[in-house]
Every structure is written in structure tokens, then in C-alpha cells.
PDB file of C-alpha atoms in Angstrom:
ATOM      1  CA  MET W   1     -17.674  12.340  -3.537  1.00  0.00           C
ATOM      2  CA  LYS W   2     -14.267  11.758  -1.951  1.00  0.00           C
ATOM      3  CA  LYS W   3     -11.813   9.854  -4.108  1.00  0.00           C
ATOM      4  CA  VAL W   4      -8.731   7.715  -3.392  1.00  0.00           C
ATOM      5  CA  LEU W   5      -5.823   7.102  -5.761  1.00  0.00           C
ATOM      6  CA  ILE W   6      -4.521   3.512  -5.522  1.00  0.00           C
ATOM      7  CA  PRO W   7      -1.102   2.953  -7.156  1.00  0.00           C
ATOM      8  CA  VAL W   8      -0.318  -0.754  -7.672  1.00  0.00           C
ATOM      9  CA  THR W   9       2.758  -2.552  -8.942  1.00  0.00           C
ATOM     10  CA  ASN W  10       3.443  -3.708 -12.487  1.00  0.00           C
ATOM     11  CA  HIS W  11       6.106  -6.169 -11.254  1.00  0.00           C
ATOM     12  CA  ALA W  12       4.656  -9.680 -11.554  1.00  0.00           C
ATOM     13  CA  THR W  13       7.248 -11.739  -9.660  1.00  0.00           C
ATOM     14  CA  LEU W  14       8.896 -11.920  -6.242  1.00  0.00           C
ATOM     15  CA  GLY W  15      12.090  -9.897  -6.730  1.00  0.00           C
ATOM     16  CA  SER W  16      14.204 -11.454  -9.472  1.00  0.00           C
ATOM     17  CA  THR W  17      12.708 -14.936  -8.989  1.00  0.00           C
ATOM     18  CA  ASP W  18      10.074 -16.457 -11.263  1.00  0.00           C
ATOM     19  CA  GLN W  19       7.562 -16.826  -8.406  1.00  0.00           C
ATOM     20  CA  ALA W  20       4.232 -15.251  -9.395  1.00  0.00           C
ATOM     21  CA  ASN W  21       3.574 -12.106  -7.411  1.00  0.00           C
ATOM     22  CA  GLY W  22       2.370  -8.507  -7.771  1.00  0.00           C
ATOM     23  CA  THR W  23      -0.151  -6.890  -5.427  1.00  0.00           C
ATOM     24  CA  TYR W  24      -1.445  -9.103  -2.590  1.00  0.00           C
ATOM     25  CA  ALA W  25      -5.168  -9.124  -3.347  1.00  0.00           C
ATOM     26  CA  PRO W  26      -6.621  -9.094   0.213  1.00  0.00           C
ATOM     27  CA  GLU W  27      -4.688  -5.936   1.121  1.00  0.00           C
ATOM     28  CA  LEU W  28      -6.371  -4.207  -1.800  1.00  0.00           C
ATOM     29  CA  THR W  29      -9.817  -5.808  -1.619  1.00  0.00           C
ATOM     30  CA  HIS W  30     -10.365  -5.295   2.110  1.00  0.00           C
ATOM     31  CA  VAL W  31      -9.644  -1.569   1.803  1.00  0.00           C
ATOM     32  CA  VAL W  32     -11.763  -1.296  -1.356  1.00  0.00           C
ATOM     33  CA  ASP W  33     -14.612  -2.960   0.553  1.00  0.00           C
ATOM     34  CA  VAL W  34     -14.389  -0.294   3.272  1.00  0.00           C
ATOM     35  CA  LEU W  35     -14.291   2.479   0.654  1.00  0.00           C
ATOM     36  CA  ASN W  36     -17.324   1.029  -1.138  1.00  0.00           C
ATOM     37  CA  ALA W  37     -19.248   0.776   2.138  1.00  0.00           C
ATOM     38  CA  ASN W  38     -18.601   4.476   2.770  1.00  0.00           C
ATOM     39  CA  ASN W  39     -19.386   5.687  -0.761  1.00  0.00           C
ATOM     40  CA  ILE W  40     -15.782   6.728  -1.441  1.00  0.00           C
ATOM     41  CA  GLY W  41     -14.563   6.455  -5.017  1.00  0.00           C
ATOM     42  CA  PHE W  42     -11.184   5.134  -6.144  1.00  0.00           C
ATOM     43  CA  ASP W  43      -9.019   4.779  -9.227  1.00  0.00           C
ATOM     44  CA  ILE W  44      -6.374   2.057  -9.619  1.00  0.00           C
ATOM     45  CA  VAL W  45      -3.205   3.246 -11.365  1.00  0.00           C
ATOM     46  CA  SER W  46       0.266   1.898 -12.086  1.00  0.00           C
ATOM     47  CA  ILE W  47       3.536   3.164 -13.502  1.00  0.00           C
ATOM     48  CA  GLN W  48       3.035   1.520 -16.884  1.00  0.00           C
ATOM     49  CA  GLY W  49      -0.755   1.150 -16.914  1.00  0.00           C
ATOM     50  CA  GLY W  50      -2.630  -1.903 -18.157  1.00  0.00           C
ATOM     51  CA  LYS W  51      -3.369  -5.197 -16.401  1.00  0.00           C
ATOM     52  CA  ALA W  52      -1.921  -5.265 -12.883  1.00  0.00           C
ATOM     53  CA  PRO W  53      -0.653  -8.598 -11.506  1.00  0.00           C
ATOM     54  CA  LEU W  54      -2.485  -9.908  -8.420  1.00  0.00           C
ATOM     55  CA  TYR W  55      -1.805 -12.902  -6.179  1.00  0.00           C
ATOM     56  CA  GLY W  56      -3.711 -14.197  -3.167  1.00  0.00           C
ATOM     57  CA  THR W  57      -6.881 -14.322  -5.247  1.00  0.00           C
ATOM     58  CA  ASP W  58      -7.925 -17.795  -4.060  1.00  0.00           C
ATOM     59  CA  ILE W  59      -7.732 -17.581  -0.268  1.00  0.00           C
ATOM     60  CA  GLU W  60     -10.239 -19.947   1.309  1.00  0.00           C
ATOM     61  CA  GLY W  61     -12.701 -18.369   3.679  1.00  0.00           C
ATOM     62  CA  ASP W  62     -11.917 -14.748   2.749  1.00  0.00           C
ATOM     63  CA  GLU W  63     -15.393 -13.723   1.678  1.00  0.00           C
ATOM     64  CA  ILE W  64     -14.573 -10.018   1.330  1.00  0.00           C
ATOM     65  CA  ASN W  65     -11.674 -10.822  -0.990  1.00  0.00           C
ATOM     66  CA  ASN W  66     -13.939 -13.081  -3.066  1.00  0.00           C
ATOM     67  CA  LYS W  67     -16.732 -10.492  -3.162  1.00  0.00           C
ATOM     68  CA  VAL W  68     -14.546  -7.620  -4.373  1.00  0.00           C
ATOM     69  CA  LEU W  69     -12.643  -9.807  -6.860  1.00  0.00           C
ATOM     70  CA  GLY W  70     -16.006 -10.943  -8.234  1.00  0.00           C
ATOM     71  CA  ASP W  71     -17.149  -7.367  -8.861  1.00  0.00           C
ATOM     72  CA  ALA W  72     -17.125  -6.524 -12.578  1.00  0.00           C
ATOM     73  CA  SER W  73     -16.206  -2.851 -12.140  1.00  0.00           C
ATOM     74  CA  PHE W  74     -13.267  -3.776  -9.894  1.00  0.00           C
ATOM     75  CA  GLN W  75     -12.041  -6.284 -12.484  1.00  0.00           C
ATOM     76  CA  THR W  76     -12.278  -3.625 -15.191  1.00  0.00           C
ATOM     77  CA  GLN W  77     -10.109  -1.303 -13.090  1.00  0.00           C
ATOM     78  CA  ILE W  78      -7.450  -3.861 -12.100  1.00  0.00           C
ATOM     79  CA  ASN W  79      -7.182  -5.126 -15.695  1.00  0.00           C
ATOM     80  CA  ASN W  80      -6.956  -1.610 -17.163  1.00  0.00           C
ATOM     81  CA  THR W  81      -4.968   0.447 -14.672  1.00  0.00           C
ATOM     82  CA  VAL W  82      -4.400   4.076 -15.649  1.00  0.00           C
ATOM     83  CA  PRO W  83      -0.753   5.008 -16.328  1.00  0.00           C
ATOM     84  CA  VAL W  84       0.566   7.364 -13.658  1.00  0.00           C
ATOM     85  CA  SER W  85       1.605   9.822 -16.390  1.00  0.00           C
ATOM     86  CA  GLN W  86      -2.102  10.445 -17.072  1.00  0.00           C
ATOM     87  CA  VAL W  87      -3.040  11.099 -13.437  1.00  0.00           C
ATOM     88  CA  ASN W  88      -3.846  14.512 -11.969  1.00  0.00           C
ATOM     89  CA  VAL W  89      -3.209  14.008  -8.273  1.00  0.00           C
ATOM     90  CA  ASP W  90      -5.209  17.157  -7.449  1.00  0.00           C
ATOM     91  CA  ASP W  91      -8.353  15.152  -8.250  1.00  0.00           C
ATOM     92  CA  TYR W  92      -7.836  12.909  -5.199  1.00  0.00           C
ATOM     93  CA  ASP W  93      -8.309  13.243  -1.433  1.00  0.00           C
ATOM     94  CA  ALA W  94      -6.000  10.375  -0.461  1.00  0.00           C
ATOM     95  CA  ILE W  95      -3.442   7.917  -1.826  1.00  0.00           C
ATOM     96  CA  PHE W  96      -3.453   4.269  -0.722  1.00  0.00           C
ATOM     97  CA  TYR W  97      -0.653   1.789  -1.381  1.00  0.00           C
ATOM     98  CA  PRO W  98      -1.661  -1.874  -0.977  1.00  0.00           C
ATOM     99  CA  GLY W  99       1.097  -4.399  -0.304  1.00  0.00           C
ATOM    100  CA  GLY W 100       2.499  -7.419  -2.054  1.00  0.00           C
ATOM    101  CA  PHE W 101       6.151  -8.042  -2.847  1.00  0.00           C
ATOM    102  CA  GLY W 102       5.933  -6.659  -6.392  1.00  0.00           C
ATOM    103  CA  LEU W 103       6.192  -3.009  -5.416  1.00  0.00           C
ATOM    104  CA  LEU W 104       9.601  -3.593  -3.783  1.00  0.00           C
ATOM    105  CA  SER W 105      10.820  -3.752  -7.397  1.00  0.00           C
ATOM    106  CA  ASP W 106       9.110  -0.630  -8.794  1.00  0.00           C
ATOM    107  CA  LEU W 107       7.113   1.747  -6.553  1.00  0.00           C
ATOM    108  CA  ALA W 108       9.771   1.548  -3.828  1.00  0.00           C
ATOM    109  CA  SER W 109      12.149   3.524  -6.041  1.00  0.00           C
ATOM    110  CA  ASN W 110       9.921   5.274  -8.596  1.00  0.00           C
ATOM    111  CA  GLU W 111      10.508   9.021  -8.512  1.00  0.00           C
ATOM    112  CA  GLU W 112       7.497   9.972 -10.643  1.00  0.00           C
ATOM    113  CA  VAL W 113       4.972   8.424  -8.236  1.00  0.00           C
ATOM    114  CA  ALA W 114       6.973   9.692  -5.242  1.00  0.00           C
ATOM    115  CA  ALA W 115       6.880  13.279  -6.549  1.00  0.00           C
ATOM    116  CA  MET W 116       3.140  13.004  -7.077  1.00  0.00           C
ATOM    117  CA  ALA W 117       2.668  11.722  -3.513  1.00  0.00           C
ATOM    118  CA  ALA W 118       4.847  14.510  -2.090  1.00  0.00           C
ATOM    119  CA  LYS W 119       2.771  17.151  -3.882  1.00  0.00           C
ATOM    120  CA  HIS W 120      -0.414  15.514  -2.618  1.00  0.00           C
ATOM    121  CA  TYR W 121       0.759  15.379   1.004  1.00  0.00           C
ATOM    122  CA  GLU W 122       2.027  18.963   1.014  1.00  0.00           C
ATOM    123  CA  ALA W 123      -1.357  20.114  -0.300  1.00  0.00           C
ATOM    124  CA  GLY W 124      -3.052  18.560   2.749  1.00  0.00           C
ATOM    125  CA  GLY W 125      -3.696  15.104   1.312  1.00  0.00           C
ATOM    126  CA  ILE W 126      -3.764  11.774   3.141  1.00  0.00           C
ATOM    127  CA  ILE W 127      -1.442   8.828   2.452  1.00  0.00           C
ATOM    128  CA  ALA W 128      -2.109   5.265   3.639  1.00  0.00           C
ATOM    129  CA  ALA W 129      -0.218   2.018   3.071  1.00  0.00           C
ATOM    130  CA  VAL W 130      -0.285  -1.557   4.355  1.00  0.00           C
ATOM    131  CA  CYS W 131       2.186  -4.456   4.642  1.00  0.00           C
ATOM    132  CA  HIS W 132       4.809  -3.896   1.887  1.00  0.00           C
ATOM    133  CA  GLY W 133       2.890  -0.823   0.708  1.00  0.00           C
ATOM    134  CA  PRO W 134       4.989   1.469   2.954  1.00  0.00           C
ATOM    135  CA  ALA W 135       7.952   0.669   0.670  1.00  0.00           C
ATOM    136  CA  ALA W 136       6.414   3.270  -1.662  1.00  0.00           C
ATOM    137  CA  LEU W 137       6.980   5.891   1.062  1.00  0.00           C
ATOM    138  CA  LEU W 138      10.775   5.461   0.902  1.00  0.00           C
ATOM    139  CA  PRO W 139      11.421   7.758  -2.098  1.00  0.00           C
ATOM    140  CA  ILE W 140       8.869  10.469  -1.186  1.00  0.00           C
ATOM    141  CA  THR W 141      10.856  13.689  -0.714  1.00  0.00           C
ATOM    142  CA  LEU W 142       9.140  16.934   0.295  1.00  0.00           C
ATOM    143  CA  SER W 143       9.920  20.357  -1.181  1.00  0.00           C
ATOM    144  CA  ASN W 144      12.217  21.172   1.757  1.00  0.00           C
ATOM    145  CA  GLY W 145      14.429  18.247   0.742  1.00  0.00           C
ATOM    146  CA  GLU W 146      13.374  16.094   3.719  1.00  0.00           C
ATOM    147  CA  LEU W 147      11.944  12.611   3.322  1.00  0.00           C
ATOM    148  CA  LEU W 148       8.219  12.386   4.125  1.00  0.00           C
ATOM    149  CA  ILE W 149       8.929   9.739   6.770  1.00  0.00           C
ATOM    150  CA  ALA W 150      11.928  11.525   8.342  1.00  0.00           C
ATOM    151  CA  ASP W 151       9.729  12.804  11.179  1.00  0.00           C
ATOM    152  CA  LYS W 152       7.078  10.079  11.122  1.00  0.00           C
ATOM    153  CA  GLU W 153       6.395   6.860  13.018  1.00  0.00           C
ATOM    154  CA  VAL W 154       5.541   3.992  10.661  1.00  0.00           C
ATOM    155  CA  THR W 155       4.967   0.259  10.576  1.00  0.00           C
ATOM    156  CA  ALA W 156       5.133  -2.334   7.784  1.00  0.00           C
ATOM    157  CA  PHE W 157       5.724  -6.041   7.159  1.00  0.00           C
ATOM    158  CA  THR W 158       8.331  -7.252   9.660  1.00  0.00           C
ATOM    159  CA  ARG W 159      11.487  -9.303   9.432  1.00  0.00           C
ATOM    160  CA  GLU W 160       9.795 -12.043  11.475  1.00  0.00           C
ATOM    161  CA  GLU W 161       6.886 -12.129   9.045  1.00  0.00           C
ATOM    162  CA  GLU W 162       9.293 -12.423   6.096  1.00  0.00           C
ATOM    163  CA  VAL W 163      10.919 -15.398   7.859  1.00  0.00           C
ATOM    164  CA  ASP W 164       7.549 -17.005   8.601  1.00  0.00           C
ATOM    165  CA  PHE W 165       6.395 -16.446   5.019  1.00  0.00           C
ATOM    166  CA  GLY W 166       9.568 -17.986   3.586  1.00  0.00           C
ATOM    167  CA  THR W 167      10.481 -14.900   1.568  1.00  0.00           C
ATOM    168  CA  ILE W 168      13.422 -13.525   3.560  1.00  0.00           C
ATOM    169  CA  ASN W 169      16.021 -14.831   1.059  1.00  0.00           C
ATOM    170  CA  ASP W 170      14.182 -13.731  -2.107  1.00  0.00           C
ATOM    171  CA  ILE W 171      13.106 -10.157  -1.377  1.00  0.00           C
ATOM    172  CA  PRO W 172      15.023  -7.321  -3.092  1.00  0.00           C
ATOM    173  CA  PHE W 173      15.542  -5.679   0.307  1.00  0.00           C
ATOM    174  CA  LEU W 174      14.248  -5.954   3.875  1.00  0.00           C
ATOM    175  CA  LEU W 175      11.527  -3.326   4.278  1.00  0.00           C
ATOM    176  CA  GLU W 176      11.750  -3.202   8.072  1.00  0.00           C
ATOM    177  CA  GLU W 177      15.432  -2.282   7.875  1.00  0.00           C
ATOM    178  CA  ALA W 178      14.910   0.316   5.133  1.00  0.00           C
ATOM    179  CA  LEU W 179      12.157   2.043   7.122  1.00  0.00           C
ATOM    180  CA  THR W 180      14.117   1.839  10.376  1.00  0.00           C
ATOM    181  CA  ARG W 181      16.985   3.683   8.684  1.00  0.00           C
ATOM    182  CA  LYS W 182      14.818   6.426   7.136  1.00  0.00           C
ATOM    183  CA  ALA W 183      11.775   6.957   9.370  1.00  0.00           C
ATOM    184  CA  ALA W 184      11.798   8.747  12.717  1.00  0.00           C
ATOM    185  CA  GLN W 185      10.552   5.494  14.246  1.00  0.00           C
ATOM    186  CA  TYR W 186       9.590   2.051  12.989  1.00  0.00           C
ATOM    187  CA  SER W 187       7.288   0.085  15.308  1.00  0.00           C
ATOM    188  CA  LYS W 188       5.818  -3.416  15.186  1.00  0.00           C
ATOM    189  CA  VAL W 189       3.850  -5.961  17.199  1.00  0.00           C
ATOM    190  CA  GLN W 190       3.865  -9.765  17.245  1.00  0.00           C
ATOM    191  CA  PRO W 191       3.853 -11.325  13.768  1.00  0.00           C
ATOM    192  CA  TRP W 192       0.478 -11.462  11.973  1.00  0.00           C
ATOM    193  CA  ASN W 193      -1.379  -9.338  14.560  1.00  0.00           C
ATOM    194  CA  GLU W 194      -3.357  -6.285  13.491  1.00  0.00           C
ATOM    195  CA  PHE W 195      -1.373  -3.074  13.990  1.00  0.00           C
ATOM    196  CA  VAL W 196      -1.946   0.388  12.510  1.00  0.00           C
ATOM    197  CA  ILE W 197      -0.117   3.662  13.155  1.00  0.00           C
ATOM    198  CA  GLN W 198      -1.518   7.078  12.293  1.00  0.00           C
ATOM    199  CA  ASP W 199       0.993   9.930  12.358  1.00  0.00           C
ATOM    200  CA  ASP W 200      -0.595  13.174  11.196  1.00  0.00           C
ATOM    201  CA  ARG W 201      -2.038  12.391   7.713  1.00  0.00           C
ATOM    202  CA  LEU W 202       0.018   9.224   7.229  1.00  0.00           C
ATOM    203  CA  VAL W 203      -1.469   5.809   8.040  1.00  0.00           C
ATOM    204  CA  THR W 204       0.531   2.560   7.898  1.00  0.00           C
ATOM    205  CA  GLY W 205      -0.489  -1.029   8.686  1.00  0.00           C
ATOM    206  CA  GLN W 206       1.846  -3.906   9.507  1.00  0.00           C
ATOM    207  CA  ASN W 207       0.468  -6.886   7.585  1.00  0.00           C
ATOM    208  CA  PRO W 208      -2.558  -8.392   5.781  1.00  0.00           C
ATOM    209  CA  ALA W 209      -4.477  -8.611   9.073  1.00  0.00           C
ATOM    210  CA  SER W 210      -4.235  -4.809   9.298  1.00  0.00           C
ATOM    211  CA  ALA W 211      -5.777  -4.001   5.910  1.00  0.00           C
ATOM    212  CA  HIS W 212      -9.370  -3.550   7.078  1.00  0.00           C
ATOM    213  CA  ALA W 213      -8.259  -1.278   9.927  1.00  0.00           C
ATOM    214  CA  VAL W 214      -6.144   0.816   7.541  1.00  0.00           C
ATOM    215  CA  GLY W 215      -9.288   1.275   5.446  1.00  0.00           C
ATOM    216  CA  GLU W 216     -11.210   2.401   8.541  1.00  0.00           C
ATOM    217  CA  PHE W 217      -8.474   4.877   9.538  1.00  0.00           C
ATOM    218  CA  LEU W 218      -8.483   6.221   5.971  1.00  0.00           C
ATOM    219  CA  VAL W 219     -12.252   6.735   5.976  1.00  0.00           C
ATOM    220  CA  LYS W 220     -12.060   8.481   9.343  1.00  0.00           C
ATOM    221  CA  LEU W 221      -9.394  10.893   8.098  1.00  0.00           C
ATOM    222  CA  LEU W 222     -11.360  11.567   4.916  1.00  0.00           C
ATOM    223  CA  ALA W 223     -14.391  12.520   7.035  1.00  0.00           C
ATOM    224  CA  GLU W 224     -12.480  15.143   9.039  1.00  0.00           C
TER     225      GLU W 224
END
């Protein structure tokens, strides 16, 4: 059985504010739903381990989100995430970073997770991320000293979407700008539209609407 490693944030607020945050549930649950449908296993991990903060758990009309959140085995995983220090990345076929603002404050600069992801990618592994998830790509440095994204086209949550969402003044940094400075190319479409880019074994999605498609791209790559 193929298996995906899912690192999530331990940071429970939006930047340095007291606004409840963490991982945005639909960006995790919609990909998990695609993995489940294709009999692909997954483990949820975090830097510190333990219960991972989620928000967006009560979105009306999102039946997939409700279904996955209501699954007992999923709840066991999200409430007992494995510390990254206990993870053997060689056991996994792909890494997926869901979004949410929380990871801008930890995974976006964590060298331990970045080193693990670099090793995984250089061994032929797949990396996928959606919305703010691509922030976790920023510190990934390959063995040749180059950033993973230095020669890649990527997408992620846009400046316009931050403005629309009312978070532009509270985020630790603007992800679009950070990726534009470090990636070969940052691309985007109109706010809130589905948009996914695959560049070699790297898949990125722009926003929550892109989560399901990121899951589909991931499954397709895993089948190759």
C-alpha cells in the first residue's frame, strides 16, 4: 500500500494574534477523502507531536469535510500526531502539506522537516501542498545547496485572497511574495478559483477550492 506523510502545524493562532487557527480542515479532509477512496494510507505528523489545532471544522454544506472529521480513525490521528523526530521518511511515497495560517509560524521555517522533505524528494518522492501549505517548501534545500523551488513553478494562496479573507494585516509574511522571490515562477488565477500546478514531482494548489484537485494529482503521480 502506498503511504503519504502529512505534516501539520502545531501553531494554534493566526500569527501573533489570539485568533484561533492551525490547519484549515477542508484542505486536509478533502485530500484525505481522495486518499481513502484510492486505498492510499497516510500518517499525520507535526514538529512537536500531540493534538494538532484545526479550524474550519464547521463549514455548512461541506459534506466531505464533515464525513472525514466524523471518522474515528482520523480523529485519533489528528489528536495524536506523531512527532517528526520519530518519523522515517523512507517509509513514505509522498509528502502532503495542507494549508491554514498556522504553518506560516512553524513549518515555513523548520529545518528538521525541510531536511526530511529534501531527502524524500531527492530519493524520487512526491511533494504536494495546497493554499498556505507551500510555505513549507520555502526552507527545503537540496544537497547541491539549491532550494527545491529554485527551478520550479508553484502556486499558493494569493495576496488578493488574503485581502478578501481579511488576514493581510495579521499574517507573519505574505506567502505570494516569499514564493515569488524564491521560486522560478509563481503563478495564480482569479481569487478562489481552482488552480493546480504540477512541476515534475511537485504539486501545488492555490486555495481551498483546489484541495480536491491536489489530491487527484497526488494519486495520479503515486500510480505512475
